[in-house]
Short mmCIF file of N, CA and C in Angstrom, two decimals:
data_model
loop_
_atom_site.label_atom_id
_atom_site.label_comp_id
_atom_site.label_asym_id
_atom_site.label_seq_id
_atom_site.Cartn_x
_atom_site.Cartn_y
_atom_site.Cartn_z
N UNK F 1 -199.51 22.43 116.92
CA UNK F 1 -198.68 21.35 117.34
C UNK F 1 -197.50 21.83 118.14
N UNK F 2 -196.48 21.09 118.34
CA UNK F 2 -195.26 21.03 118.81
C UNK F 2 -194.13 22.71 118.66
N UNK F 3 -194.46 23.04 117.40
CA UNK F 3 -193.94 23.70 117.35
C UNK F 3 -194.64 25.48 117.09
N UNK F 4 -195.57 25.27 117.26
CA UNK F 4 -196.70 26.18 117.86
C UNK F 4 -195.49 27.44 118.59
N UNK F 5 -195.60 28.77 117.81
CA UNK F 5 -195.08 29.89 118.67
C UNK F 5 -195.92 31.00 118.36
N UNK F 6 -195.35 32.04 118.21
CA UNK F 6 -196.05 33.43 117.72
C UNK F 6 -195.20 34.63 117.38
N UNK F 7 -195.93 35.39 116.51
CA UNK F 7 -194.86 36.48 115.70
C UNK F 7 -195.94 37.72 116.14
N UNK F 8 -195.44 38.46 116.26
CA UNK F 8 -195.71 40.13 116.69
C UNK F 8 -195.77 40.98 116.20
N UNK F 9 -196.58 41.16 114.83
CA UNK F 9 -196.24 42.27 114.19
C UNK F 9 -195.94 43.53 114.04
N UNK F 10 -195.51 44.94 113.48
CA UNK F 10 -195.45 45.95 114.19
C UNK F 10 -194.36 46.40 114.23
N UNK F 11 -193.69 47.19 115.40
CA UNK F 11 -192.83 47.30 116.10
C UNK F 11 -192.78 48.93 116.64
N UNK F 12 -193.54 49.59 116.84
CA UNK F 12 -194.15 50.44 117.89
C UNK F 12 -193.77 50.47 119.13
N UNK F 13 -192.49 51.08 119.64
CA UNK F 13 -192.56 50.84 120.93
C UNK F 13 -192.44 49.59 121.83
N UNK F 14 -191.72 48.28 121.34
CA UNK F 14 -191.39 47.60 121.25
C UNK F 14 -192.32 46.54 121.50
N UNK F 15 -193.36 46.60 120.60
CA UNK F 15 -194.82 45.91 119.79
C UNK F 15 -194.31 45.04 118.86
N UNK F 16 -193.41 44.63 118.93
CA UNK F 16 -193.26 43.84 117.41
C UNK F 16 -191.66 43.77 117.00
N UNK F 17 -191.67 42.82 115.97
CA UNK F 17 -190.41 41.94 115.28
C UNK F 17 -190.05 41.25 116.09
N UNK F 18 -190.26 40.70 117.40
CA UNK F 18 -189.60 39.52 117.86
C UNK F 18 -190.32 38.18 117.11
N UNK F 19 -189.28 37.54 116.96
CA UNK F 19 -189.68 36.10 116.05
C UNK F 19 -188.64 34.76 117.18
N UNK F 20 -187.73 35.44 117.87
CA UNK F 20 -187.22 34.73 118.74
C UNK F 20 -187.86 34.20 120.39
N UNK F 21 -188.81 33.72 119.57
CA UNK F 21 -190.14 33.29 121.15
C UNK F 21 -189.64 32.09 120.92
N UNK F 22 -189.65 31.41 122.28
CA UNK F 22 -190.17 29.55 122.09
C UNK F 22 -190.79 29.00 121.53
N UNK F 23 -190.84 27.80 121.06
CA UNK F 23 -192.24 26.86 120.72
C UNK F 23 -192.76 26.21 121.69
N UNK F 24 -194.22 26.06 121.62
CA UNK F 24 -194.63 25.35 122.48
C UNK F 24 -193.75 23.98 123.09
N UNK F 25 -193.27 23.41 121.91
CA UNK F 25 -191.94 22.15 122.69
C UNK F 25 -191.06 22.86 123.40
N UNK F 26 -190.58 23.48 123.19
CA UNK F 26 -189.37 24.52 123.93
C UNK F 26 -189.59 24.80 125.59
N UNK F 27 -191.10 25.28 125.45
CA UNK F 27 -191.62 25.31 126.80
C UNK F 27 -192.12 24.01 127.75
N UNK F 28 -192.14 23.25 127.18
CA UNK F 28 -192.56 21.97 127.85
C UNK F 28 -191.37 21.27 128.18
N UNK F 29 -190.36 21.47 127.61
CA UNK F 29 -189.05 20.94 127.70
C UNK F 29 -187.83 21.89 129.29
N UNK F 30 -188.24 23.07 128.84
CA UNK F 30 -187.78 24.13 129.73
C UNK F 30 -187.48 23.38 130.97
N UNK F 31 -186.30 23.97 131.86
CA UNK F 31 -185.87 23.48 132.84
C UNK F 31 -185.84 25.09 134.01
N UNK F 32 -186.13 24.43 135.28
CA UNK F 32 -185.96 25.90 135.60
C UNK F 32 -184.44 25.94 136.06
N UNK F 33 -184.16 26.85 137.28
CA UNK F 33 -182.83 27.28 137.04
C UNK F 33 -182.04 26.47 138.03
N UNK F 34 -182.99 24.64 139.00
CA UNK F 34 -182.21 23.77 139.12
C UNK F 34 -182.08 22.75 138.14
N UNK F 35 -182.36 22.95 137.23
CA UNK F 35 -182.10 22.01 136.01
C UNK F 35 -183.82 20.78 136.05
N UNK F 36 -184.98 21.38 137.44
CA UNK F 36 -185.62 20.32 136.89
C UNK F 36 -187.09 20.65 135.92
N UNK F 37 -187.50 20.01 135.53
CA UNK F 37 -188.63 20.53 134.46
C UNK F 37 -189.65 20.79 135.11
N UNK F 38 -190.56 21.40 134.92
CA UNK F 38 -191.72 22.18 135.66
C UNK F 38 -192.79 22.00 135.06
N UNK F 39 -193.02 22.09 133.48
CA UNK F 39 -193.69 21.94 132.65
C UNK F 39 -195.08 20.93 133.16
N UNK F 40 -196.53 21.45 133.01
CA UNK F 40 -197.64 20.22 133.49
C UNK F 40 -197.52 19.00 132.84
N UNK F 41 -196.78 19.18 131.61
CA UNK F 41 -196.51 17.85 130.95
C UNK F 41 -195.34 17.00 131.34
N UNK F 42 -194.67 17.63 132.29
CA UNK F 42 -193.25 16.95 132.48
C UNK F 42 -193.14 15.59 133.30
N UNK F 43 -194.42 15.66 133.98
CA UNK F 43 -194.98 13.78 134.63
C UNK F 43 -196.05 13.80 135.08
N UNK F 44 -196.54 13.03 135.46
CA UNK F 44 -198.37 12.49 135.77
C UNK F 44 -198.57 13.13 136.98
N UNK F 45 -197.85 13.78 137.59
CA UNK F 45 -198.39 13.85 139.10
C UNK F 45 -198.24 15.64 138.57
N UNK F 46 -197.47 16.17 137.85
CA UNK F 46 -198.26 17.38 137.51
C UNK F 46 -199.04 17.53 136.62
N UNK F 47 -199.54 17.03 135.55
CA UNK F 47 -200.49 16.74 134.99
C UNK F 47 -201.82 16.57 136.06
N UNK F 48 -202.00 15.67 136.68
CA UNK F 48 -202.47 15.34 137.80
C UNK F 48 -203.10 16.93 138.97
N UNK F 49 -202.03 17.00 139.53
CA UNK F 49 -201.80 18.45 139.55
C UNK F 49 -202.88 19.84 139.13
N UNK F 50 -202.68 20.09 137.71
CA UNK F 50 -203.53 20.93 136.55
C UNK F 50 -204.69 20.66 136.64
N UNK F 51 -204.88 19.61 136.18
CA UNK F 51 -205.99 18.19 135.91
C UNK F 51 -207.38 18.70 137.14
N UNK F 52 -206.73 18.38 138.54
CA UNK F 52 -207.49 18.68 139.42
C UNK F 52 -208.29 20.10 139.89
N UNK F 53 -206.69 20.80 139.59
CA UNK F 53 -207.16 22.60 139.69
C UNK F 53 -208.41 23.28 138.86
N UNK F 54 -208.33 22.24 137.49
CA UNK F 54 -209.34 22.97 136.43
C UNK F 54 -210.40 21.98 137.12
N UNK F 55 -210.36 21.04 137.09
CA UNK F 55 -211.89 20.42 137.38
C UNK F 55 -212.70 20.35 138.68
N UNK F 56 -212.22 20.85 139.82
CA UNK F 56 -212.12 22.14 140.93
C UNK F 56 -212.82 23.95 140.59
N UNK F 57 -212.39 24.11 139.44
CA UNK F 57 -213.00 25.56 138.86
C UNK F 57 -212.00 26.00 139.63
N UNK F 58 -210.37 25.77 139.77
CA UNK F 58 -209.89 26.38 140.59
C UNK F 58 -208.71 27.38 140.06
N UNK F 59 -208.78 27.14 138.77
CA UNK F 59 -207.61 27.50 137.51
C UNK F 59 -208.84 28.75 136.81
N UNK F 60 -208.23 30.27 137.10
CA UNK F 60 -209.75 30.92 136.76
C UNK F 60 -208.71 31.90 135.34
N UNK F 61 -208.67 31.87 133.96
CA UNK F 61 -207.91 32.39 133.16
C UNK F 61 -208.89 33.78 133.22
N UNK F 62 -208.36 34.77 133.14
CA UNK F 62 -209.27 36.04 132.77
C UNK F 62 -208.48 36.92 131.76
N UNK F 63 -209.74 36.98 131.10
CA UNK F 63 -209.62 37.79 129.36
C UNK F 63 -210.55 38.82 129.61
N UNK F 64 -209.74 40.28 129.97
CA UNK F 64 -209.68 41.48 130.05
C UNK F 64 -208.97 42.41 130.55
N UNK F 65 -209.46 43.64 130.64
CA UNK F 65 -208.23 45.05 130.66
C UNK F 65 -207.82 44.61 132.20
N UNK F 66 -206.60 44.68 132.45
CA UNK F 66 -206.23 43.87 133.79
C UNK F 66 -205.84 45.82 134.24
N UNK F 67 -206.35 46.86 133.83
CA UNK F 67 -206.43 48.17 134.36
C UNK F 67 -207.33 48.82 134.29
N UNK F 68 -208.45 47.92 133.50
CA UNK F 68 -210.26 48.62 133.64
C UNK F 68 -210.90 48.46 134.95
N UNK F 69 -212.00 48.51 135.20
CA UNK F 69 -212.54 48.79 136.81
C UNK F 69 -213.39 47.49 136.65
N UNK F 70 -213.48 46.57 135.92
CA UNK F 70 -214.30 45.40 136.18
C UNK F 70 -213.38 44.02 136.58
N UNK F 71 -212.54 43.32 135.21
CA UNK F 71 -211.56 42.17 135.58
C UNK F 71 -211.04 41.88 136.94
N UNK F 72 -210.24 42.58 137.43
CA UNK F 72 -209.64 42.06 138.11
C UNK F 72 -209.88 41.98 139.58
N UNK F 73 -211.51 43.03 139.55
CA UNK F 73 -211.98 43.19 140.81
C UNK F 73 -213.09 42.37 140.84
N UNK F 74 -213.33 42.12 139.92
CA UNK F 74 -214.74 40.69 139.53
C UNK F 74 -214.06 39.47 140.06
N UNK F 75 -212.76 39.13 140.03
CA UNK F 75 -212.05 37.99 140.27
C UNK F 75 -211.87 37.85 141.49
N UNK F 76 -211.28 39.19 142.01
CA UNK F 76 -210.35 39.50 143.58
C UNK F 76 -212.04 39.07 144.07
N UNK F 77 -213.13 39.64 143.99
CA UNK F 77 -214.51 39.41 144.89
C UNK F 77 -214.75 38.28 144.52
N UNK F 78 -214.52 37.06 143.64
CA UNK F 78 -215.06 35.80 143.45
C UNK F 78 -214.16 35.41 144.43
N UNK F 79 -213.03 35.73 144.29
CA UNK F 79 -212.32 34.51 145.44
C UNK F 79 -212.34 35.50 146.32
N UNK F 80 -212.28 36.08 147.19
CA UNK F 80 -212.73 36.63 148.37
C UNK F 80 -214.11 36.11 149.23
N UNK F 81 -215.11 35.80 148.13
CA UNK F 81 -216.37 35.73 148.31
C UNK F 81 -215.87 34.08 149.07
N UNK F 82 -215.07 33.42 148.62
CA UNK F 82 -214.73 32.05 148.96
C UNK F 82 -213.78 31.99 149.98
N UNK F 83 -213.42 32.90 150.82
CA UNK F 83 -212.66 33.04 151.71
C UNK F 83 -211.38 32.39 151.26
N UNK F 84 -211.04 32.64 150.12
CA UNK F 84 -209.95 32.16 149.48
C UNK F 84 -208.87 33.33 149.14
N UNK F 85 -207.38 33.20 148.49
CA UNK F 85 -206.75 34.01 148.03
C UNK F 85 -205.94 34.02 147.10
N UNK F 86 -205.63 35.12 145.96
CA UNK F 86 -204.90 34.18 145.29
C UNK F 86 -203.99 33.72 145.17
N UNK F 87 -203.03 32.68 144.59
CA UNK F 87 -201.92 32.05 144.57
C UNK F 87 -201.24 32.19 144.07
N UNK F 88 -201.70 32.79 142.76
CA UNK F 88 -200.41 32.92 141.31
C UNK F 88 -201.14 33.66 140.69
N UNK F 89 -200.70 34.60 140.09
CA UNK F 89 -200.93 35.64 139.15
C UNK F 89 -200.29 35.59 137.69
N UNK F 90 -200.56 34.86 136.58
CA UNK F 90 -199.45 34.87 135.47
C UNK F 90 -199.96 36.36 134.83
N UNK F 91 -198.84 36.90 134.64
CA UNK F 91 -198.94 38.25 133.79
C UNK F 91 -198.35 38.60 132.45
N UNK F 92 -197.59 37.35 132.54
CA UNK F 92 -196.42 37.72 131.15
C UNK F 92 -195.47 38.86 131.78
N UNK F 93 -195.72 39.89 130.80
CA UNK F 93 -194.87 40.76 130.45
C UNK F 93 -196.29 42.18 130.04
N UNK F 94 -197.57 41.91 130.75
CA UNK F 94 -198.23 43.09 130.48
C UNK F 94 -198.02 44.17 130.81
N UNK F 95 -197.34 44.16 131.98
CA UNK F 95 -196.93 45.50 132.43
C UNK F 95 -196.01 46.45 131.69
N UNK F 96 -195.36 46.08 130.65
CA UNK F 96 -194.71 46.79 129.86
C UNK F 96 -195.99 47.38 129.01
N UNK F 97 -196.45 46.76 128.23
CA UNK F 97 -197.52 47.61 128.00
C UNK F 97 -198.29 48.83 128.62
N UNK F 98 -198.77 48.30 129.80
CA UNK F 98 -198.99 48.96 130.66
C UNK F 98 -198.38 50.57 131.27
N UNK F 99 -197.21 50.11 131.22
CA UNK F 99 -196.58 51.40 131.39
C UNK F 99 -196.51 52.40 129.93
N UNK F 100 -196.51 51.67 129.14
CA UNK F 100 -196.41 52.23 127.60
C UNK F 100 -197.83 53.26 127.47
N UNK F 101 -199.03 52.49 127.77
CA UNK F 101 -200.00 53.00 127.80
C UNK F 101 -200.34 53.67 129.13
N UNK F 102 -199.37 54.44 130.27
CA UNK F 102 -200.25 55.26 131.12
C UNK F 102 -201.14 54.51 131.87
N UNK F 103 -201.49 53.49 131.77
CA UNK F 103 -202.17 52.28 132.26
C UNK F 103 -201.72 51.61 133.96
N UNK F 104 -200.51 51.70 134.50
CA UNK F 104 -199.85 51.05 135.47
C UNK F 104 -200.46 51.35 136.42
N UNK F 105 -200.62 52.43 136.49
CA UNK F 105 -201.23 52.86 138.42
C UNK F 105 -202.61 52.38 138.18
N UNK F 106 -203.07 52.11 137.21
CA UNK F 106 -204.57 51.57 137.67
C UNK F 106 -204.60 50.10 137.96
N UNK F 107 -203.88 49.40 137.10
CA UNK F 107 -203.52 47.98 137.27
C UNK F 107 -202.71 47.62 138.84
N UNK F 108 -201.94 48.51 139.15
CA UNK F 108 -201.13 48.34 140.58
C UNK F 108 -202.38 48.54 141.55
N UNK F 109 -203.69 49.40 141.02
CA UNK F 109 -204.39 49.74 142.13
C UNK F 109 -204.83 48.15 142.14
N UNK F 110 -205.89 47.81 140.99
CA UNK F 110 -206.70 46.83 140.96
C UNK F 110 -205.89 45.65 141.72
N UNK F 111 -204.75 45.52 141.78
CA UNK F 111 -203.41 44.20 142.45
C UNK F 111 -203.81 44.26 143.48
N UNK F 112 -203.53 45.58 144.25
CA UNK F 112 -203.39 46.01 145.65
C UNK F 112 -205.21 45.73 146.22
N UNK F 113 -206.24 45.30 145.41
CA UNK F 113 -207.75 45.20 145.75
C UNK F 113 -208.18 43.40 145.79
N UNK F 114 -206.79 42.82 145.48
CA UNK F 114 -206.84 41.57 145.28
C UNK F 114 -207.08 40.77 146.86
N UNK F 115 -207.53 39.81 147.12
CA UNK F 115 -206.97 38.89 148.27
C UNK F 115 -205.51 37.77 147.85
N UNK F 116 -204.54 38.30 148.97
CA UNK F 116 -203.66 38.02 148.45
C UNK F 116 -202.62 37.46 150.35
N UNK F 117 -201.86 36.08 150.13
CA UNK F 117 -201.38 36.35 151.39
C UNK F 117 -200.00 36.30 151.05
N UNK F 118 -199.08 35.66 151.96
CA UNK F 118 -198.02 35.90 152.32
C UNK F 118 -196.86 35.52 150.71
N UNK F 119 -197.52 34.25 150.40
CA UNK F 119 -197.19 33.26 149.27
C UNK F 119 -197.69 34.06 148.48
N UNK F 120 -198.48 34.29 147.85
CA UNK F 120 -199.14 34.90 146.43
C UNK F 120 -198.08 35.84 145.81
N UNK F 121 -197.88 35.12 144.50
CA UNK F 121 -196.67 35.64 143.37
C UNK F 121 -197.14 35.93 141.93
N UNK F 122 -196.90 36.77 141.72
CA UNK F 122 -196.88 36.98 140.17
C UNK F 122 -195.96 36.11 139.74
N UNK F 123 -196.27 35.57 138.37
CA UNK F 123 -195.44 34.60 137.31
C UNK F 123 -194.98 35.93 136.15
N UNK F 124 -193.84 36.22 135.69
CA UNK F 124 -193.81 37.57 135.00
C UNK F 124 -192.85 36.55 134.12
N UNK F 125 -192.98 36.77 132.71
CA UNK F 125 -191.94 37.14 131.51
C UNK F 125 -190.98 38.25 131.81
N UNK F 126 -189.37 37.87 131.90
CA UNK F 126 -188.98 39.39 132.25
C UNK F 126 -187.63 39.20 131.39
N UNK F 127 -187.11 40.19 131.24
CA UNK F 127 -185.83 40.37 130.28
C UNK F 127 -184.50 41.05 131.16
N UNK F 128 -183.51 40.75 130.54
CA UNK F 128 -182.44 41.47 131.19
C UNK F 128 -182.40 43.14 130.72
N UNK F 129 -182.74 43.16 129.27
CA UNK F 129 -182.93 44.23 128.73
C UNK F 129 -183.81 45.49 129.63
N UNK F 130 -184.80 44.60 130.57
CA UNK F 130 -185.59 45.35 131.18
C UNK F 130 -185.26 45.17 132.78
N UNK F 131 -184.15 45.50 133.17
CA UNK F 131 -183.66 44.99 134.42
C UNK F 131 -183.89 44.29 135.14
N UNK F 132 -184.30 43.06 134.01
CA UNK F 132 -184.11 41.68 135.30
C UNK F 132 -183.24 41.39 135.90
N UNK F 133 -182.36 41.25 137.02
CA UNK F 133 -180.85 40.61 137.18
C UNK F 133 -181.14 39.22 137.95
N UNK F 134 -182.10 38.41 137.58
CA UNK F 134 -182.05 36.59 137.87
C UNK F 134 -181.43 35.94 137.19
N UNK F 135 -181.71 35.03 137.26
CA UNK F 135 -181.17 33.67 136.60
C UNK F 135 -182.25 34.11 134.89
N UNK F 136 -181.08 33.48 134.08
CA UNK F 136 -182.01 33.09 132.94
C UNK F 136 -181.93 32.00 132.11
N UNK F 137 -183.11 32.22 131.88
CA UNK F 137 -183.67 30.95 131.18
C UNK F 137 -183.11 30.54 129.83
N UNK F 138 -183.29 31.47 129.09
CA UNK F 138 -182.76 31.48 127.21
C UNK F 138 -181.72 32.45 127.32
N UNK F 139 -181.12 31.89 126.27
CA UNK F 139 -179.51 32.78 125.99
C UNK F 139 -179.66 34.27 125.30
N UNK F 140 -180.78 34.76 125.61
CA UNK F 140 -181.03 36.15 124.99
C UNK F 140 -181.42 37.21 126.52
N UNK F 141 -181.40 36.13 127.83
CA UNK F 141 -181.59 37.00 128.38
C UNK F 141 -183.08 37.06 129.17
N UNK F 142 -183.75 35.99 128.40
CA UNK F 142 -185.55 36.07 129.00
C UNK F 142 -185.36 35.16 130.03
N UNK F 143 -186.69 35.28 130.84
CA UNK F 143 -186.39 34.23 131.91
C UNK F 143 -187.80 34.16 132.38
N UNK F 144 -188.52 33.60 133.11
CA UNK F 144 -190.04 33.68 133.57
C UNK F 144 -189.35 33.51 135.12
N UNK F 145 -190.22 34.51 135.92
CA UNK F 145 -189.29 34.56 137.30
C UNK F 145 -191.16 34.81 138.14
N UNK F 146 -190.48 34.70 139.46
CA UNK F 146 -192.05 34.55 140.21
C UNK F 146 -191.56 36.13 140.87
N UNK F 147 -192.68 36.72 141.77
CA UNK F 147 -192.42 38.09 142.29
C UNK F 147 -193.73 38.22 143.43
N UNK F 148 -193.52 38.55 144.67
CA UNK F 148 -194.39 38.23 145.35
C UNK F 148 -195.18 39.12 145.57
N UNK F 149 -196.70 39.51 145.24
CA UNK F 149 -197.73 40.44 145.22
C UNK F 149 -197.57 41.24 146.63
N UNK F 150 -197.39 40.64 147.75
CA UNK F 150 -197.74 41.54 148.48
C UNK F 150 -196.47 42.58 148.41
N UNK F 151 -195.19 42.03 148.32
CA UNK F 151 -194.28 42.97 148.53
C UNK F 151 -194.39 44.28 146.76
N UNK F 152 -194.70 43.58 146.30
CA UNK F 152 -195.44 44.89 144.91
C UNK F 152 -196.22 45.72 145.41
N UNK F 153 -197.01 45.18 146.10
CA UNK F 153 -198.06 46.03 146.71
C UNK F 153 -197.52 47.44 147.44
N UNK F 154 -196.27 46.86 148.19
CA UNK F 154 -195.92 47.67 149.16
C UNK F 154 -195.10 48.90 148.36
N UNK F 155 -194.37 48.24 147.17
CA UNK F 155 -193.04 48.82 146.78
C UNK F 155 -194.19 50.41 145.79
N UNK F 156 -195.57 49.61 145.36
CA UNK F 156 -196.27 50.55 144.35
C UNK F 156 -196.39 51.68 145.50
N UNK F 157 -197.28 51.22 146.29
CA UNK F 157 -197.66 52.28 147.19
C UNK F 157 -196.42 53.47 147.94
N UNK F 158 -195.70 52.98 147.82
CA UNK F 158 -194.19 54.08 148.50
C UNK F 158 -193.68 54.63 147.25
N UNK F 159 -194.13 54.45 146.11
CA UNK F 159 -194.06 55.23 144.48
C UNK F 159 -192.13 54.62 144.36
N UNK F 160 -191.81 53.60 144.56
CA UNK F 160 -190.89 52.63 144.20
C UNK F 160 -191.06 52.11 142.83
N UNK F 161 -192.07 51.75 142.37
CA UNK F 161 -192.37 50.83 141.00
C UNK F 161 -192.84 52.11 139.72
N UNK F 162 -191.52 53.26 139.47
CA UNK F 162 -191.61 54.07 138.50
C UNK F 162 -191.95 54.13 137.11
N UNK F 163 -191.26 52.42 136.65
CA UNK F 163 -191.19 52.10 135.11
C UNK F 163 -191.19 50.42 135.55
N UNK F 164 -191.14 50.31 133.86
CA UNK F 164 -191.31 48.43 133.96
C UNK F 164 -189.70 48.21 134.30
N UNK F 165 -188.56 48.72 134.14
CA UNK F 165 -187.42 47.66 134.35
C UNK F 165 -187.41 47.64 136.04
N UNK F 166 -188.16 48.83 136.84
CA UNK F 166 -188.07 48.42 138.47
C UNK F 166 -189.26 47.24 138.75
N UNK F 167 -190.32 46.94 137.94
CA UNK F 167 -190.35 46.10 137.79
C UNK F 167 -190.30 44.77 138.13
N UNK F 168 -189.24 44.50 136.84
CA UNK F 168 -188.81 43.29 136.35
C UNK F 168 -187.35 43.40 137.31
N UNK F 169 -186.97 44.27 138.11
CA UNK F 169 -185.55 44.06 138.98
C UNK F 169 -186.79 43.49 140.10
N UNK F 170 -187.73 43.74 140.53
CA UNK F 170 -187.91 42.37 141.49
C UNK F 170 -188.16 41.40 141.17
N UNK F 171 -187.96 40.73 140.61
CA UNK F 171 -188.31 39.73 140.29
C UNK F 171 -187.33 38.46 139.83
N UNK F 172 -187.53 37.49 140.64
CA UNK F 172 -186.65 36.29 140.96
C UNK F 172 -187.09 34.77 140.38
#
């Protein structure tokens, strides 16, 4: 329901004890940083919106290693194959992982194998803790900020993108 969140057990490397997540209401309510709501639930014409993208096959969620040699290049060639590109990338906050696990340069490769144009942004979870310096969202500092793939692309390849807080400093 409504108040739907999640707990993290652990705490490994910073795997765990956060209990200060949103609830699902929290996020539907969320305002971005002109004060207007964004949320697919926030009126019929984004609902509407969603609605169309999924029943289109145009909303593609993928559940796997976003740094193994299959995911993300199975995807980049489906929409390629469609002379299409992608638009939005939601990532969360995997890349912290990612870097945790030695994992990053393969995931930056698989990005950089994507079809991607001028517009195409990552959606990132990012923290101040982890050198975000945007706008934020919650009073702890989190914020969900967009970041535009191609210029990642560029910043990985010139060995710019060292750790996750360079990162989360692009990101707006």
């Amino acid at each position: 329901g409504p108040d739907l969140t999640y707990w993290m057990s652990g705490g490994f490397g910073g795997r765990g004890g956060m209990r200060n997540t949103p609830t699902y209401a929290d996020l539907m309510v969320a305002t971005d940083g002109n004060g207007m709501l964004r949320s697919y639930l926030a009126s019929e014409e984004n609902w509407n919106v969603l609605k169309t993208l999924e029943s289109r096959n145009l909303l593609v969620p993928v559940v796997g290693n976003f740094a193994g040699p299959k995911a993300l290049k199975a995807v980049g060639q489906y929409i390629a194959d469609r002379g299409a590109t992608v638009s939005a990338f939601y990532v969360s906050n995997v890349e912290q992982y990612l870097f945790m696990d030695l994992l990053f340069d393969r995931f930056a490769a698989n990005v950089a194998s994507l079809p991607v144009s001028d517009a195409s942004v990552f959606i990132r979870s990012v923290s101040s803790r982890y050198g975000y310096n945007g706008p934020r969202t919650w009073s702890d500092g989190r914020a969900t900020a967009l970041d535009p793939i191609k210029g990642f692309v560029v910043d990985y390849k010139a060995g710019r993108l060292t750790n996750y807080s360079a990162v989360n400093a692009r990101s707006r």
